[in-house]
């Protein structure tokens, strides 16, 4: 987590952005959040600590970080883009009911190799598996965000 904060901060400075208190708080929120938050969620979390933060600052910081490949902009579901801080090879479970996105680390999934069809299409550099379905909370009818 501290390492992530350092990497993201360094990335911002290299992009010529001053590492202001506000931007550092955005980075801290991102580094600690593995739920793949959207910009609004990041904004709400940062606002608890920095009430003067603007949505624009959040958007621009997220854009800079994703342009530099330090976070990944993901769009698994309709609606706003979400941001993934986990830059190691991993897979996802996506709940189409509440929008939950969770990371899955599993060597068995990492080991999936391109099939002959895939190889005909080109060189594969990464494999990311996405499981879509309904999470246990939604199945239990407990949490429903939408
Ligand atoms: Zn769900
Ligand atoms: Zn992820």
XYZ file of N, CA and C and ligand atoms in Angstrom:
440
model
N 0.837 -1.205 0.000
C 0.000 0.000 0.000
C 0.877 1.264 0.000
N 1.881 1.336 0.905
C 2.794 2.489 0.900
C 3.585 2.532 -0.409
N 3.915 1.350 -0.907
C 4.665 1.292 -2.158
C 3.820 1.829 -3.306
N 2.534 1.469 -3.258
C 1.620 1.967 -4.293
C 1.530 3.485 -4.237
N 1.439 4.023 -3.015
C 1.365 5.479 -2.849
C 2.608 6.110 -3.461
N 3.768 5.514 -3.177
C 5.024 6.053 -3.713
C 5.049 6.021 -5.235
N 4.645 4.870 -5.803
C 4.678 4.734 -7.263
C 3.755 5.736 -7.946
N 2.545 5.864 -7.393
C 1.572 6.781 -7.996
C 2.049 8.226 -7.858
N 2.604 8.559 -6.698
C 3.096 9.921 -6.473
C 4.224 10.246 -7.443
N 5.125 9.295 -7.594
C 6.252 9.475 -8.506
C 5.741 9.695 -9.929
N 4.739 8.910 -10.315
C 4.162 9.030 -11.647
C 3.588 10.418 -11.893
N 2.927 10.969 -10.881
C 2.353 12.310 -11.018
C 3.462 13.344 -11.197
N 4.497 13.225 -10.373
C 5.588 14.204 -10.460
C 6.269 14.126 -11.815
N 6.444 12.898 -12.317
C 7.082 12.733 -13.632
C 6.235 13.322 -14.747
N 4.926 13.385 -14.529
C 4.050 13.968 -15.545
C 4.022 15.486 -15.419
N 4.829 16.006 -14.521
C 4.891 17.450 -14.363
C 3.795 18.009 -13.469
N 3.066 17.124 -12.800
C 2.028 17.606 -11.874
C 2.647 17.743 -10.490
N 2.410 18.877 -9.870
C 2.910 19.057 -8.510
C 2.155 18.114 -7.586
N 2.873 17.525 -6.658
C 2.217 16.610 -5.730
C 1.648 17.427 -4.576
N 0.487 18.017 -4.829
C -0.163 18.821 -3.810
C -0.784 17.906 -2.760
N -1.157 18.509 -1.652
C -1.842 17.766 -0.589
C -3.076 17.068 -1.149
N -3.822 17.782 -1.991
C -5.037 17.213 -2.582
C -4.734 15.985 -3.420
N -3.711 16.097 -4.290
C -3.383 14.966 -5.145
C -2.860 13.792 -4.334
N -2.116 14.094 -3.275
C -1.607 13.014 -2.423
C -2.768 12.263 -1.767
N -3.798 12.998 -1.380
C -4.961 12.340 -0.770
C -5.699 11.467 -1.796
N -5.756 11.929 -3.043
C -6.380 11.115 -4.101
C -5.599 9.812 -4.260
N -4.273 9.950 -4.287
C -3.407 8.781 -4.434
C -3.597 7.824 -3.256
N -3.713 8.370 -2.039
C -3.904 7.526 -0.851
C -5.216 6.755 -0.928
N -6.262 7.434 -1.357
C -7.570 6.778 -1.481
C -7.488 5.660 -2.522
N -6.879 5.967 -3.662
C -6.755 4.969 -4.731
C -5.964 3.749 -4.284
N -4.844 4.016 -3.616
C -3.947 2.921 -3.223
C -4.624 1.972 -2.240
N -5.574 2.493 -1.479
C -6.219 1.678 -0.448
C -7.509 1.025 -0.935
N -7.955 1.395 -2.128
C -9.273 0.953 -2.576
C -9.155 -0.114 -3.661
N -9.565 -1.322 -3.347
C -9.455 -2.405 -4.325
C -10.812 -2.721 -4.954
N -11.780 -1.839 -4.763
C -13.118 -2.101 -5.290
C -13.290 -1.563 -6.710
N -12.212 -1.038 -7.305
C -12.292 -0.447 -8.633
C -13.308 0.696 -8.629
N -13.011 1.750 -7.877
C -13.965 2.856 -7.723
C -14.103 3.692 -8.993
N -15.243 4.346 -9.152
C -15.379 5.327 -10.232
C -14.933 6.689 -9.687
N -14.888 7.691 -10.571
C -14.366 9.002 -10.175
C -15.184 9.601 -9.023
N -16.478 9.430 -9.094
C -17.381 9.962 -8.068
C -17.066 9.368 -6.683
N -16.833 8.060 -6.654
C -16.514 7.383 -5.400
C -15.189 7.888 -4.827
N -14.203 8.082 -5.701
C -12.913 8.610 -5.268
C -13.119 10.012 -4.700
N -13.888 10.801 -5.422
C -14.174 12.170 -5.000
C -14.821 12.199 -3.608
N -15.830 11.365 -3.407
C -16.523 11.331 -2.113
C -15.568 10.949 -0.981
N -14.697 9.978 -1.258
C -13.766 9.519 -0.221
C -12.733 10.595 0.107
N -12.230 11.278 -0.927
C -11.209 12.303 -0.700
C -11.831 13.505 -0.002
N -13.069 13.793 -0.321
C -13.750 14.967 0.233
C -13.894 14.888 1.761
N -13.911 13.663 2.279
C -13.985 13.498 3.740
C -12.747 14.091 4.400
N -11.607 14.004 3.711
C -10.362 14.493 4.292
C -10.015 15.887 3.792
N -10.383 16.175 2.539
C -10.087 17.478 1.937
C -11.390 18.044 1.394
N -12.146 18.743 2.241
C -13.480 19.208 1.826
C -13.461 20.163 0.638
N -12.291 20.790 0.374
C -12.226 21.784 -0.700
C -11.880 21.171 -2.060
N -11.681 19.862 -2.101
C -11.276 19.218 -3.366
C -12.366 19.417 -4.425
N -11.946 19.585 -5.679
C -12.942 19.718 -6.745
C -12.980 18.435 -7.568
N -14.142 18.184 -8.149
C -14.330 17.014 -8.999
C -13.340 17.065 -10.161
N -13.078 18.286 -10.639
C -12.171 18.469 -11.760
C -10.756 17.981 -11.422
N -10.300 18.291 -10.214
C -8.973 17.834 -9.776
C -8.928 16.311 -9.753
N -10.019 15.713 -9.277
C -10.078 14.250 -9.219
C -10.010 13.679 -10.642
N -10.824 14.222 -11.553
C -10.836 13.744 -12.938
C -9.462 13.861 -13.583
N -8.837 15.036 -13.397
C -7.560 15.252 -14.065
C -6.460 14.359 -13.499
N -6.500 14.150 -12.184
C -5.491 13.281 -11.565
C -5.672 11.840 -12.038
N -6.931 11.383 -12.106
C -7.204 10.021 -12.581
C -6.767 9.868 -14.034
N -7.040 10.880 -14.850
C -6.673 10.822 -16.268
C -5.157 10.740 -16.417
N -4.435 11.556 -15.656
C -2.970 11.544 -15.735
C -2.421 10.186 -15.331
N -2.949 9.646 -14.229
C -2.461 8.347 -13.753
C -2.751 7.238 -14.761
N -3.923 7.296 -15.405
C -4.213 6.217 -16.356
C -3.462 6.422 -17.674
N -3.239 7.678 -18.075
C -2.411 7.930 -19.270
C -1.015 7.349 -19.091
N -0.510 7.445 -17.877
C 0.841 6.945 -17.604
C 0.872 5.454 -17.313
N -0.291 4.817 -17.348
C -0.336 3.374 -17.114
C -0.125 2.976 -15.666
N -0.380 3.895 -14.748
C -0.186 3.592 -13.320
C -1.455 3.058 -12.681
N -2.576 3.372 -13.296
C -3.848 2.762 -12.931
C -4.516 2.409 -14.264
N -5.474 1.513 -14.228
C -6.134 1.124 -15.471
C -7.595 1.540 -15.426
N -8.002 2.221 -16.484
C -9.389 2.610 -16.614
C -10.134 1.385 -17.117
N -11.113 0.905 -16.389
C -11.839 -0.288 -16.827
C -13.320 0.029 -16.996
N -13.914 -0.669 -17.930
C -15.337 -0.455 -18.205
C -15.955 -1.828 -18.387
N -16.302 -2.454 -17.269
C -16.870 -3.801 -17.341
C -18.377 -3.748 -17.498
N -18.965 -2.634 -17.090
C -20.419 -2.510 -17.068
C -20.809 -1.163 -17.651
N -22.058 -1.010 -18.059
C -22.489 0.316 -18.507
C -22.330 1.300 -17.345
N -22.209 2.573 -17.665
C -22.058 3.558 -16.597
C -20.661 4.123 -16.579
N -20.321 4.847 -15.508
C -19.032 5.527 -15.477
C -17.857 4.546 -15.464
N -16.715 4.988 -16.021
C -15.501 4.180 -16.008
C -15.036 3.992 -14.576
N -14.371 2.891 -14.314
C -13.832 2.629 -12.984
C -12.324 2.486 -13.100
N -11.664 2.559 -11.967
C -10.202 2.573 -11.988
C -9.627 1.436 -11.159
N -8.654 0.763 -11.744
C -8.038 -0.408 -11.130
C -6.599 -0.058 -10.752
N -6.273 -0.163 -9.460
C -4.902 0.157 -9.031
C -3.977 -1.050 -9.083
N -4.564 -2.220 -9.209
C -3.759 -3.434 -9.209
C -3.123 -3.633 -10.583
N -1.826 -3.424 -10.673
C -1.154 -3.490 -11.973
C -0.462 -4.822 -12.206
N -0.703 -5.801 -11.343
C -0.149 -7.121 -11.592
C -1.199 -7.936 -12.351
N -0.773 -9.041 -12.958
C -1.699 -9.899 -13.697
C -2.786 -10.392 -12.757
N -4.028 -10.125 -13.107
C -5.122 -10.644 -12.292
C -6.398 -10.726 -13.104
N -7.415 -11.283 -12.497
C -8.678 -11.549 -13.170
C -9.797 -10.922 -12.337
N -11.002 -10.942 -12.873
C -12.082 -10.238 -12.183
C -13.365 -11.045 -12.063
N -14.058 -10.789 -10.964
C -15.447 -11.214 -10.843
C -16.285 -9.942 -10.883
N -17.262 -9.908 -11.771
C -18.098 -8.722 -11.944
C -19.548 -9.091 -11.651
N -20.172 -8.377 -10.718
C -21.588 -8.606 -10.439
C -22.416 -7.669 -11.307
N -23.242 -8.239 -12.167
C -24.033 -7.428 -13.094
C -25.250 -6.837 -12.392
N -25.427 -7.207 -11.121
C -26.578 -6.715 -10.366
C -26.212 -5.435 -9.617
N -25.115 -5.453 -8.812
C -24.763 -4.286 -7.996
C -23.507 -3.576 -8.497
N -22.828 -4.156 -9.490
C -21.649 -3.491 -10.023
C -20.373 -3.801 -9.268
N -20.426 -4.730 -8.343
C -19.219 -5.126 -7.614
C -18.176 -5.675 -8.592
N -16.934 -5.234 -8.425
C -15.828 -5.760 -9.226
C -14.736 -6.168 -8.251
N -14.386 -7.429 -8.249
C -13.370 -7.917 -7.331
C -12.237 -8.583 -8.097
N -11.017 -8.414 -7.565
C -9.846 -9.039 -8.174
C -9.781 -10.515 -7.811
N -9.313 -11.297 -8.741
C -9.063 -12.713 -8.494
C -7.611 -12.986 -8.864
N -6.867 -13.530 -7.916
C -5.499 -13.974 -8.185
C -5.518 -15.480 -8.179
N -5.233 -16.073 -9.320
C -5.280 -17.524 -9.388
C -4.311 -18.021 -10.464
N -3.278 -18.721 -10.050
C -2.278 -19.217 -11.011
C -2.911 -20.087 -12.094
N -4.009 -20.766 -11.768
C -4.662 -21.622 -12.772
C -5.207 -20.768 -13.914
N -5.700 -19.583 -13.591
C -6.203 -18.685 -14.636
C -5.039 -18.042 -15.398
N -3.965 -17.696 -14.643
C -2.781 -17.117 -15.304
C -2.224 -18.088 -16.344
N -2.448 -19.382 -16.110
C -1.836 -20.404 -16.956
C -2.600 -20.641 -18.257
N -3.738 -19.973 -18.419
C -4.504 -20.155 -19.662
C -3.654 -19.700 -20.846
N -3.566 -20.578 -21.830
C -2.756 -20.274 -23.020
C -3.658 -19.987 -24.208
N -3.207 -19.108 -25.125
C -4.016 -18.814 -26.312
C -4.267 -20.074 -27.141
N -5.467 -20.228 -27.604
C -5.819 -21.364 -28.461
C -5.303 -21.090 -29.874
N -5.425 -22.083 -30.741
C -4.959 -21.939 -32.122
C -5.646 -20.747 -32.798
N -6.946 -20.592 -32.548
C -7.685 -19.472 -33.130
C -7.097 -18.142 -32.694
N -6.813 -18.055 -31.402
C -6.257 -16.805 -30.857
C -4.880 -16.542 -31.460
N -4.088 -17.597 -31.568
C -2.726 -17.431 -32.107
C -2.767 -16.945 -33.553
N -3.777 -17.354 -34.298
C -3.912 -16.876 -35.677
C -4.184 -15.372 -35.712
N -4.805 -14.881 -34.667
C -5.140 -13.451 -34.642
C -3.948 -12.581 -34.296
N -2.993 -13.125 -33.579
C -1.827 -12.329 -33.244
C -1.139 -12.815 -31.998
N -0.208 -12.018 -31.535
C 0.572 -12.379 -30.354
C -0.177 -11.971 -29.092
N -0.248 -12.855 -28.140
C -0.909 -12.552 -26.876
C 0.134 -12.107 -25.856
N -0.087 -10.951 -25.256
C 0.847 -10.457 -24.233
C 0.300 -10.622 -22.828
N -1.018 -10.691 -22.698
C -1.605 -10.804 -21.364
C -2.949 -11.504 -21.472
N -3.321 -12.186 -20.416
C -4.620 -12.854 -20.371
C -5.347 -12.373 -19.130
N -6.567 -11.902 -19.313
C -7.357 -11.464 -18.172
C -8.749 -12.064 -18.308
N -9.104 -12.877 -17.337
C -10.386 -13.573 -17.386
C -11.416 -12.787 -16.586
N -12.605 -12.680 -17.140
C -13.665 -11.979 -16.436
C -14.831 -12.926 -16.197
N -15.183 -13.092 -14.932
C -16.352 -13.882 -14.577
C -17.473 -12.902 -14.305
N -18.577 -13.074 -14.988
C -19.712 -12.181 -14.757
C -20.839 -12.989 -14.139
N -21.551 -12.368 -13.227
C -22.642 -13.094 -12.600
C -23.282 -12.262 -11.511
N -23.819 -12.936 -10.526
C -24.503 -12.258 -9.425
C -23.764 -12.623 -8.144
N -23.312 -11.610 -7.398
C -22.509 -11.861 -6.197
C -23.372 -12.451 -5.069
N -22.718 -12.985 -4.057
C -23.461 -13.652 -2.979
C -24.380 -12.671 -2.249
N -23.921 -11.427 -2.076
C -24.767 -10.447 -1.393
C -26.053 -10.201 -2.174
N -25.926 -10.074 -3.499
C -27.110 -9.852 -4.336
C -28.002 -11.086 -4.355
N -27.382 -12.237 -4.380
C -28.183 -13.470 -4.368
C -29.005 -13.581 -3.107
N -28.413 -13.058 -2.008
C -29.128 -13.070 -0.742
C -30.147 -11.937 -0.667
N -30.125 -11.058 -1.697
C -31.086 -9.965 -1.732
C -30.804 -8.884 -0.718
N -29.536 -8.846 -0.201
C -29.236 -7.884 0.846
C -28.860 -6.509 0.306
N -27.723 -6.451 -0.425
C -27.300 -5.125 -0.919
C -27.641 -4.977 -2.393
N -28.252 -3.916 -2.707
C -28.607 -3.613 -4.075
C -28.375 -2.120 -4.263
N -27.389 -1.809 -5.118
C -27.018 -0.418 -5.261
C -27.851 0.296 -6.316
N -28.301 -0.462 -7.278
C -29.016 0.200 -8.375
C -30.497 -0.113 -8.320
Zn -23.873 -7.898 -6.408
Zn -8.672 -5.425 -10.849
